[in-house]
XYZ file of C-alpha atoms in Angstrom:
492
model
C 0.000 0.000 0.000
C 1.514 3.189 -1.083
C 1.217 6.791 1.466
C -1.103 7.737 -1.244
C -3.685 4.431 -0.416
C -2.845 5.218 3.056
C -4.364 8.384 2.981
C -7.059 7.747 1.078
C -8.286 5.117 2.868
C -8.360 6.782 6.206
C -11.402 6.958 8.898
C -12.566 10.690 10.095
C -11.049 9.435 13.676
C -7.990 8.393 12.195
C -7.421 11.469 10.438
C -8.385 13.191 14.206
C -5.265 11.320 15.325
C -3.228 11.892 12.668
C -3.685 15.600 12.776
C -2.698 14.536 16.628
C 0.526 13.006 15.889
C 1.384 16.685 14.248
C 0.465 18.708 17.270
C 3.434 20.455 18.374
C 2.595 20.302 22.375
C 1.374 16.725 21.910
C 3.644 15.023 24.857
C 5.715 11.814 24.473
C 3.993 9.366 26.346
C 0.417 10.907 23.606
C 2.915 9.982 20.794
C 4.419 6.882 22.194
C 0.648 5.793 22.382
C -0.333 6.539 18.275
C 3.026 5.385 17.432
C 1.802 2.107 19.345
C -1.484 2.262 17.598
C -2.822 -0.127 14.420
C -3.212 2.870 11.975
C -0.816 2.917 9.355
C -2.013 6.495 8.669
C -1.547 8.118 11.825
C 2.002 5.701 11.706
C 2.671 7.539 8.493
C 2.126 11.195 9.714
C 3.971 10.794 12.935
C 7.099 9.297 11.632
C 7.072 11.385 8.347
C 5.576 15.160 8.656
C 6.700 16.303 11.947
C 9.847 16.931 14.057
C 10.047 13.637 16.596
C 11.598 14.152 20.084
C 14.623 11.702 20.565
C 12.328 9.213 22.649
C 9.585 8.644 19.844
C 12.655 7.994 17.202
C 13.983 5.436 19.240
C 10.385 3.540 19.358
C 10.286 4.025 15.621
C 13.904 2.582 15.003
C 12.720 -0.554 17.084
C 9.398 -0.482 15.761
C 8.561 -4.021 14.224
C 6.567 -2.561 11.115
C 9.166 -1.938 7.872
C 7.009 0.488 6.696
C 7.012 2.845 9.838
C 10.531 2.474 9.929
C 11.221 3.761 6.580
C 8.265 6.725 6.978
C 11.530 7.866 9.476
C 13.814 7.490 6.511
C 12.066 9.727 3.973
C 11.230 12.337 6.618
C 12.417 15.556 5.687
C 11.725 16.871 8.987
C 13.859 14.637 10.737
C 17.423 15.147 11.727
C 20.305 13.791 9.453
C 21.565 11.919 12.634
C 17.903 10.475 13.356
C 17.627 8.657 9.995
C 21.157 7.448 9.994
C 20.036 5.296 12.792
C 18.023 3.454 10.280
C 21.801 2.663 8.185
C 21.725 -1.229 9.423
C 17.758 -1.922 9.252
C 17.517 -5.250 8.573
C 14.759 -4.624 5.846
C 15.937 -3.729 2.499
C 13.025 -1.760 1.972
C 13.514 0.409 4.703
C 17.659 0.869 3.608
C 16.140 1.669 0.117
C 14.515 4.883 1.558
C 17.407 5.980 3.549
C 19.670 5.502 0.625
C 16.989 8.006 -1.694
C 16.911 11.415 -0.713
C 14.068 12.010 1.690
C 10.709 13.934 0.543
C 10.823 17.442 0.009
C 9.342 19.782 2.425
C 5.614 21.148 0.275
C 7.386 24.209 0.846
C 10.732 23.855 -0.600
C 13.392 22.763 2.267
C 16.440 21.920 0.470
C 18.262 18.269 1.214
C 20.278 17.745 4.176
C 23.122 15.796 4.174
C 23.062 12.726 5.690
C 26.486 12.149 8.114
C 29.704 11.435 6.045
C 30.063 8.105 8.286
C 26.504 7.152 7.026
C 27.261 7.534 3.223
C 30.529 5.816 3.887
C 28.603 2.133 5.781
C 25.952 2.999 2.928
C 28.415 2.513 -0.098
C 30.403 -0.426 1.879
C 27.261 -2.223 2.631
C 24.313 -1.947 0.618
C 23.626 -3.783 -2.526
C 24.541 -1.591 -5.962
C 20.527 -1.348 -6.837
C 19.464 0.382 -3.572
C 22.423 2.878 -4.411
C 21.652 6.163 -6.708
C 21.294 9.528 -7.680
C 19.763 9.680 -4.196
C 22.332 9.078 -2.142
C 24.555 11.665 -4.371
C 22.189 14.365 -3.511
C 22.485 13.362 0.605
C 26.233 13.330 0.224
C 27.906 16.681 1.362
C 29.853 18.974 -0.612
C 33.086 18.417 0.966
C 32.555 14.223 0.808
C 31.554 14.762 -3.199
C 34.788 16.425 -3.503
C 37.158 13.880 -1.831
C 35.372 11.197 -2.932
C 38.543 10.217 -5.283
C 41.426 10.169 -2.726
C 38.650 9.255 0.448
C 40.670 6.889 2.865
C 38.191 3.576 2.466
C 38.871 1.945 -1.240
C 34.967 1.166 -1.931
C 34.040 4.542 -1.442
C 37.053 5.580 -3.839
C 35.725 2.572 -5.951
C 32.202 3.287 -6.389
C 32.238 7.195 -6.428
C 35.932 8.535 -7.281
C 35.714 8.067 -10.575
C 32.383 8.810 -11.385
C 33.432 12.185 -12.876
C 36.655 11.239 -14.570
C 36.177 13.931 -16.902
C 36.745 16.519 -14.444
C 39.370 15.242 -12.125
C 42.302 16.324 -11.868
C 45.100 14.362 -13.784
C 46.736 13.840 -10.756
C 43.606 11.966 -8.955
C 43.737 10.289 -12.353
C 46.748 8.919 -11.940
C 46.516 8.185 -8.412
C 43.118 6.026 -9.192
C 44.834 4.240 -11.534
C 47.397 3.182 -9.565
C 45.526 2.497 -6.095
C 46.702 0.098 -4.213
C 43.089 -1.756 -4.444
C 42.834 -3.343 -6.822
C 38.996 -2.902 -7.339
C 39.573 0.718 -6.745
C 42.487 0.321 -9.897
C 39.369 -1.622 -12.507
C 36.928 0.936 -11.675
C 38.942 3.801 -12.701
C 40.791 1.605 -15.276
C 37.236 0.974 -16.450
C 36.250 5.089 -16.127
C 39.383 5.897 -18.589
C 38.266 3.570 -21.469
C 34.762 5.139 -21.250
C 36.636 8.202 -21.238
C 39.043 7.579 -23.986
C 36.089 6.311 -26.256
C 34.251 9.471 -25.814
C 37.030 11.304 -27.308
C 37.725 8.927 -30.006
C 35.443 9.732 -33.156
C 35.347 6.046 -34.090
C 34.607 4.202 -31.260
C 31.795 7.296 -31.004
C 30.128 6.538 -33.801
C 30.290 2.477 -33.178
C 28.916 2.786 -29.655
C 26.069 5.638 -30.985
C 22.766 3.928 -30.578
C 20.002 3.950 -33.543
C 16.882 5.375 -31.789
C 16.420 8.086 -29.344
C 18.232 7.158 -25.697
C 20.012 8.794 -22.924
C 23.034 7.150 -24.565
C 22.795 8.576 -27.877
C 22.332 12.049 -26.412
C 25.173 11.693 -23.968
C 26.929 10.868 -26.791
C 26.547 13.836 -28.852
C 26.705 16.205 -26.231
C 30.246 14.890 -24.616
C 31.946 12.583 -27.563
C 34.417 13.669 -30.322
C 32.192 13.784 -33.325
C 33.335 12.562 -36.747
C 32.260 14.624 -39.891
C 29.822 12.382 -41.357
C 27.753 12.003 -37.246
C 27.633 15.351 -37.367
C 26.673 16.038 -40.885
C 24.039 13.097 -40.238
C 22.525 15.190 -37.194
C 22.560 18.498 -38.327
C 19.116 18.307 -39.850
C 17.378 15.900 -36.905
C 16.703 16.457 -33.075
C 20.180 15.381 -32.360
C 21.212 19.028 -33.375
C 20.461 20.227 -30.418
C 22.719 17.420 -28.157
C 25.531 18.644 -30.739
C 25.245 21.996 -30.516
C 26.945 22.296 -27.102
C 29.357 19.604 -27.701
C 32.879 21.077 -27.204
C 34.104 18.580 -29.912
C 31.808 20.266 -32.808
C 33.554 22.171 -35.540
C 33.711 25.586 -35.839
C 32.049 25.274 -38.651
C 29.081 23.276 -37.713
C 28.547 25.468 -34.943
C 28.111 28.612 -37.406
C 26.013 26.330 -39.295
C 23.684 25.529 -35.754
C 23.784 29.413 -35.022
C 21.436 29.436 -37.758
C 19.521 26.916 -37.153
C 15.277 27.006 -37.367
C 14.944 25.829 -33.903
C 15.618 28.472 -31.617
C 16.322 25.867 -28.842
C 19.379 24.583 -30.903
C 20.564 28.615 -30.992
C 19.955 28.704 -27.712
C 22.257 25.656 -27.263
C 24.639 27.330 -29.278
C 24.537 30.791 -27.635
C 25.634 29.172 -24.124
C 29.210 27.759 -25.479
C 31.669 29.067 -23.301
C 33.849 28.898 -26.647
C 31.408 31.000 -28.716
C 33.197 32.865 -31.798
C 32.812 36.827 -31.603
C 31.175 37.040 -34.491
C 28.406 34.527 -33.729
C 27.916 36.266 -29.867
C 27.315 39.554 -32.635
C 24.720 37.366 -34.745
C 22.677 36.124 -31.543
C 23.163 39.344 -29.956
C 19.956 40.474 -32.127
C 18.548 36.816 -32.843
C 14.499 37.279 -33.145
C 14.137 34.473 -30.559
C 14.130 36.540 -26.837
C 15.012 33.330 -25.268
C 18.005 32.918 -27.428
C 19.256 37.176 -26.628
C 18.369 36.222 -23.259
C 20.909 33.365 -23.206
C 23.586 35.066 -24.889
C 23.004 38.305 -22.543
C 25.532 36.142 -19.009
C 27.746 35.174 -21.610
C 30.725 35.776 -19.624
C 32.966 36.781 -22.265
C 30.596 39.917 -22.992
C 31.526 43.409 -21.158
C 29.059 44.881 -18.972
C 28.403 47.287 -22.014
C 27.718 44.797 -24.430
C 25.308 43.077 -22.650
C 23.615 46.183 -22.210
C 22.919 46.878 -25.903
C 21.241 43.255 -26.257
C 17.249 43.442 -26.169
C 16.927 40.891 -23.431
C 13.524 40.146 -20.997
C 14.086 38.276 -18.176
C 11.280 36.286 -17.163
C 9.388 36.216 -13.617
C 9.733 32.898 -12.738
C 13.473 32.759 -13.806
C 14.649 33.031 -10.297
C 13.254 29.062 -10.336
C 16.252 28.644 -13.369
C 19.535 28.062 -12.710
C 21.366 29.801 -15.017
C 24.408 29.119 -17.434
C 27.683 29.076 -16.426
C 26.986 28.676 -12.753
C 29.782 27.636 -10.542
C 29.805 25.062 -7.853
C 32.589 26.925 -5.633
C 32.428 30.609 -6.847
C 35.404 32.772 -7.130
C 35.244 35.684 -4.658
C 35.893 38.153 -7.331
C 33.767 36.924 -9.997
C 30.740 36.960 -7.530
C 31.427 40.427 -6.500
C 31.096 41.280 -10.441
C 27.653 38.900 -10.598
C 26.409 40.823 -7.560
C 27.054 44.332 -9.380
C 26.341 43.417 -12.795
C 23.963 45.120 -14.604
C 22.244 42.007 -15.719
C 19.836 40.795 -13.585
C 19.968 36.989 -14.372
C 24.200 37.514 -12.932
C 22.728 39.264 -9.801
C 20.417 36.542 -9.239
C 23.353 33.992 -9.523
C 25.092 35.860 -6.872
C 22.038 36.220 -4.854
C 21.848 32.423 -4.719
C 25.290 31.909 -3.200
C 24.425 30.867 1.213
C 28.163 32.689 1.528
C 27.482 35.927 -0.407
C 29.663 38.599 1.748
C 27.676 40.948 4.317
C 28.174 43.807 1.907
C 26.762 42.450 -1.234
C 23.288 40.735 0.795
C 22.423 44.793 1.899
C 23.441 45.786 -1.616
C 21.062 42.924 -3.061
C 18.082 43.628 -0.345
C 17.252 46.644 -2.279
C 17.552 44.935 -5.695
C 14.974 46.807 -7.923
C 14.522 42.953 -9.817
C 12.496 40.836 -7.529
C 13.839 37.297 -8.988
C 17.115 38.868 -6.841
C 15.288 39.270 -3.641
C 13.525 35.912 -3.360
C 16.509 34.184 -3.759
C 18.320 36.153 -1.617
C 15.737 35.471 0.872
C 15.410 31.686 0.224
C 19.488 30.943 -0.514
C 21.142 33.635 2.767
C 20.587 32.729 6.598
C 20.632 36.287 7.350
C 18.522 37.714 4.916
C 16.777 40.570 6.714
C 13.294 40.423 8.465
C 11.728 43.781 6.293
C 13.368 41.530 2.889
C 11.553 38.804 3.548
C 8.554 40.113 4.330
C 8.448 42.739 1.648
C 9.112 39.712 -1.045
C 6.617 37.612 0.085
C 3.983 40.100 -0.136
C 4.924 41.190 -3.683
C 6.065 37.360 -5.203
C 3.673 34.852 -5.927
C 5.637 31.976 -7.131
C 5.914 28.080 -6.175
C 7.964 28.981 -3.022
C 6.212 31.728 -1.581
C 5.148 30.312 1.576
C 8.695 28.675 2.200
C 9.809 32.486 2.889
C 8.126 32.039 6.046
C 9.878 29.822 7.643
C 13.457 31.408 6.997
C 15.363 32.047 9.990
C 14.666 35.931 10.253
C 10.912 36.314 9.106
C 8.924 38.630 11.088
C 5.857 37.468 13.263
C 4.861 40.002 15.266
C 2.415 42.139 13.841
C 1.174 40.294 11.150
C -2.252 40.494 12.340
C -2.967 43.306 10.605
C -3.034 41.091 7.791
C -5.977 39.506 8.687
C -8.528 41.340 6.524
C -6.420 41.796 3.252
C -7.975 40.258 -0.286
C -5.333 38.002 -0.989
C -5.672 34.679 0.928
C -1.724 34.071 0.701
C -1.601 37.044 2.721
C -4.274 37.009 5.321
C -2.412 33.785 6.211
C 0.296 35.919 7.839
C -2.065 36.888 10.077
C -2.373 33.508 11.471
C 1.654 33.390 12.214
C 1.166 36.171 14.701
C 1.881 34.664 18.079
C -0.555 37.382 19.680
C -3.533 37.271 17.116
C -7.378 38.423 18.554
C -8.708 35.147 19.522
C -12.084 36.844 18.068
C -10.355 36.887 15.285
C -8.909 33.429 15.030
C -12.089 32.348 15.249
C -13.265 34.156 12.786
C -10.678 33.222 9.936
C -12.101 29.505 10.753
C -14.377 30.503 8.775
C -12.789 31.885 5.747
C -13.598 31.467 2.703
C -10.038 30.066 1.711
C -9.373 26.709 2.861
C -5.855 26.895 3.692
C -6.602 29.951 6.286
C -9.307 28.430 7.698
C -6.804 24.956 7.931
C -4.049 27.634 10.044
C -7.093 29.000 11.786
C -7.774 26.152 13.463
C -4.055 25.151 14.575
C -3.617 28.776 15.985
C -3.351 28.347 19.524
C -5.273 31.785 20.637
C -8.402 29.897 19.263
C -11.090 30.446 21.765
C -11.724 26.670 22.980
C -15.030 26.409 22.678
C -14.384 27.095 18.850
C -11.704 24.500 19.276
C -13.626 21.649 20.430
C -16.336 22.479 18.342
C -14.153 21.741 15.404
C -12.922 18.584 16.516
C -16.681 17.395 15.098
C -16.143 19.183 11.704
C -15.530 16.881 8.771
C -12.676 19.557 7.098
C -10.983 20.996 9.862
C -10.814 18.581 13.033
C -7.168 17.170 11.421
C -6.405 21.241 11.909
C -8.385 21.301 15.149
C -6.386 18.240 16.634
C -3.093 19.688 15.589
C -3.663 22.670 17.874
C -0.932 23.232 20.686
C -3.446 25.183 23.355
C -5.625 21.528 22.933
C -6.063 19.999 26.448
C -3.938 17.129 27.666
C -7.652 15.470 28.576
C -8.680 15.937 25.093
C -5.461 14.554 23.772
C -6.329 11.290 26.142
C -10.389 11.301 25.087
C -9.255 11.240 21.210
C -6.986 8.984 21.933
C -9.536 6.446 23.984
C-alpha cells in the first residue's frame, strides 16, 4: 500500500489522530501511544511530517513494522543523525529509503546531508541497486569532492571516478594506480569510457540507432566525426551537438542558424562562442536565445547592455548558465554588481554571499534577486523577507516564512487583506485576537481556515467544536493550546 492508499483510505477518527501526531505540544507518552497504535495512517504522519523528540525515534527505530521504519527514513523533517540510525535496518526496503533522498518539504526545504560516516557504511554495505542519484544528492559537498582520494577503497571505488572527466590528472593517476585493486578496474574501467568518448570512431560504433540517454550523452560529450555530425545536423540530435565542445567551428556557425531556436539557444551558451556569432545572436528574433547570450561571460558589462533581453518572472526558479559550484570571490562580486539581472540573481543564490553584497542585493529593484536572496542567505533581513513575500507569488512563496529571520509580530494586521496568501500571515502572529482566530475559521479560503484552526489563541469552545467538523478537526487536533484530557479522550 503506497502513502497515497494510506491516505485515502483513512477513517474521520484516524485522520483526528493523525492531525494529533502533528500537534506540536502533543507530549511523548500521547505519541508513544499513536506510534503504538494499528493505523498505518496516523504511523505515516507521525514518523514522516513532523519533528520527533529523541524518545519517539527510538520507538520508531525498534518499531517491528518496515514500513514505519522507513516513513523515518524519507522524513524531511527529521534530523540527518535520526535517519542514519536506520543505516543497518535489517529490511531492504527500509535501507532503500534511507539511501533516496528524503521527501521534500511542500514548501521547498532543500536536502540535508546525511552524516559522512553514514554515506561511507551505505556505499560499503548496501547492494549496488538500492544505491543512486539519491544518495549523491544526501552526500555533502566536501565528501563529493574527496570522494577520489577518500581513505576507504569502496568509497574511492564506487564514487571517485564517477566524474573522470573533471578530475584532476593527478587523482587520475593516483586512481589508476591504487593500491586496491577494485579501486584500480573501476577507474581503469572510467578511462576507457573516457578515452572512447574522445575517439570519433569508437563514437560513432557505440552511438545507438533510436532516441536514448546514450545517444544524447553521446553527442553532447563525444568527439564527433564529420559524417555524425553532418548526419545530425538536420534531426533532433542538433540540439545534443550543438553544445558539444568537440563540434567544428564550422558546424557550430552552421547551428547558429539553425530554425529551432532551442538549438541557438544551445549554441549561444558555449563558453567557446566565436565573436562574431555572440554579434549574430546578440539580435537573434528568438528573446530566449538574446536572453541566453546576454551572461555570456565573455561579454563586457556594455555589451550586454545593448542586447534586447527580458528576463522572465519565474526565472529566479532557473539556474542559469555558467553557474559555478565553488564561486570565485571576485567573480561573484562582479555577478552581484552586474547590470544584468539573471548575474545578480546567480550571486544572490550563493548561502556565503559577503555581508556587503546581501544589503546591496536587499534593495535589488529585480524581484527574482530578492527571493533568492531570501530563500538561498541565513541572514537575509526580516523587512526583505517580508516585503518579497507580499509582492512574489511563485511556487515557493510560503517557504519564505519559515526562513530564519521572518517577522511574526504584527502580522495580524493582515488579517482582513484580499489576498488569501496574505491574510495567512495573520495567522503566524503569536498574539492574534482570539475573536479573530475564530473568525478566519471561517474563511472562505481553505488553507486559512486549515491555520485557523491550529492557531493556539483559538477560543476553545471554537476549538472543540471543530474537533466534530468533517474539514478541519485534522487542523483542530493539531492545535498546541488543545487539552492534555482531550489529547487522552481522542486517543480512547
Amino acid at each position: 500500500m503506497t502513502p497515497d492508499d494510506i491516505e485515502r483510505s483513512a477513517t474521520p477518527a484516524e485522520r483526528r489522530l493523525a492531525g494529533l501526531a502533528l500537534n506540536p505540544a502533543a507530549p511523548d507518552d500521547v505519541l508513544l501511544r499513536l506510534l503504538a497504535g494499528e493505523s498505518a495512517a496516523v504511523r505515516m504522519v507521525l514518523c514522516r511530517d513532523r519533528v520527533l523528540p529523541e524518545a519517539v525515534v527510538d520507538a520508531v527505530v525498534a518499531h517491528p513494522d518496515a514500513y514505519t521504519r522507513s516513513f523515518l527514513a524519507r522524513s524531511p523533517y527529521a534530523e540527518p543523525e535520526q535517519r542514519a540510525r536506520l543505516v543497518d535496518d535489517p529490511d531492504w526496503f527500509v535501507r532503500a529509503h534511507l539511501a533516496d533522498e528524503p521527501l521534500r518539504a511542500k514548501d521547498g526545504d532543500p536536502v540535508r546531508p546525511l552524516p559522512d560516516r553514514t554515506i561511507v557504511r551505505i556505499i560499503e554495505t548496501y547492494e549496488d541497486d538500492l544505491i543512486g542519484i539519491g544518495l549523491l544528492r544526501q552526500m555533502s559537498p566536501g565528501f563529493r569532492r574527496g570522494t577520489a582520494t577518500h581513505p576507504v577503497a569502496k568509497v574511492r571505488q564506487k564514487w571517485g571516478g564517477v566524474h573522470w572527466d573533471v578530475l584532476a590528472p593527478w587523482a587520475r593517476a593516483a586512481l589508476l594506480a591504487d593500491p586496491d585493486p577494485g579501486v584500480r578496474e573501476a577507474a581503469a574501467r572510467s578511462h576507457r569510457l573516457h578515452e572512447r568518448l574522445r575517439d570519433p570512431d569508437a563514437v560513432r560504433e557505440d552511438l545507438p540507432d533510436g532516441p536514448c540517454n546514450a545517444r544524447w550523452r553521446l553527442l553532447m560529450y563525444g568527439a564527433l566525426a564529420p559524417d555524425v555530425v553532418a548526419a545530425a545536423l538536420d534531426t533532433d540530435d542538433a540540439w545534443s551537438m550543438a553544445g558539444n565542445t568537440s563540434t567544428p567551428a564550422e558546424t557550430v556557425a552552421l547551428l547558429a542558424g539553425h530554425a529551432d531556436p532551442r538549438v541557438r539557444r544551445r549554441v549561444a551558451e558555449r563558453a567557446d562562442l566565436a565573436p562574431a556569432l555572440r554579434h549574430a545572436l546578440a539580435v537573434d528574433p528568438d528573446p530566449g536565445v538574446r536572453l541566453a547570450l546576454s551572461v555570456h561571460p565573455a561579454l563586457t558589462e556594455a555589451e550586454r547592455a545593448a542586447i534586447d533581453y527580458e528576463v522572465p518572472e519565474d526565472e529566479d526558479d532557473r539556474h542559469p548558465p555558467f553557474a559555478h559550484a565553488d564561486p570565485d570571490p571576485a567573480r561573484l562580486r562582479r555577478d552581484a554588481r552586474s547590470g544584468h539581472p539573471c548575474l545578480r540573481r546567480r550571486a544572490a543564490r550563493e548561502p556565503g554571499l559577503p555581508a556587503d553584497l546581501v544589503a546591496e542585493l536587499a534593495d535589488d529593484p529585480d524581484l527574482g534577486v530578492r527571493v533568492l536572496l531570501c530563500r538561498n542567505h541565513p541572514a537575509a533581513p526580516a523587512a526583505l523577507l517580508l516585503r518579497t513575500f507580499l509582492e512574489y507569488t511563485g511556487p515557493h512563496r510560503w517557504y519564505l516564512t519559515r526562513r530564519p529571520g521572518f517577522p511574526r509580530a504584527g502580522l495580524a494586521r493582515f488579517a482582513d487583506v484580499e489576498e488569501p496568501a496574505v491574510r495567512r500571515l495573520a495567522l503566524l502572529d503569536p498574539r492574534l485576537v482570539p475573536e479573530t482566530a475564530d473568525r478566519l475559521t471561517r474563511d472562505p479560503d481553505p488553507l486559512v481556515r486549515a491555520d485557523a484552526a491550529r492557531h493556539p489563541r483559538l477560543p476553545q469552545a471554537r476549538l472543540t467544536a471543530l474537533l466534530d467538523d468533517a474539514e478541519l478537526a485534522p487542523r483542530a487536533a493539531a492545535n498546541p493550546a488543545l487539552p492534555l484530557a482531550t489529547m487522552n479522550a481522542l486517543l480512547a
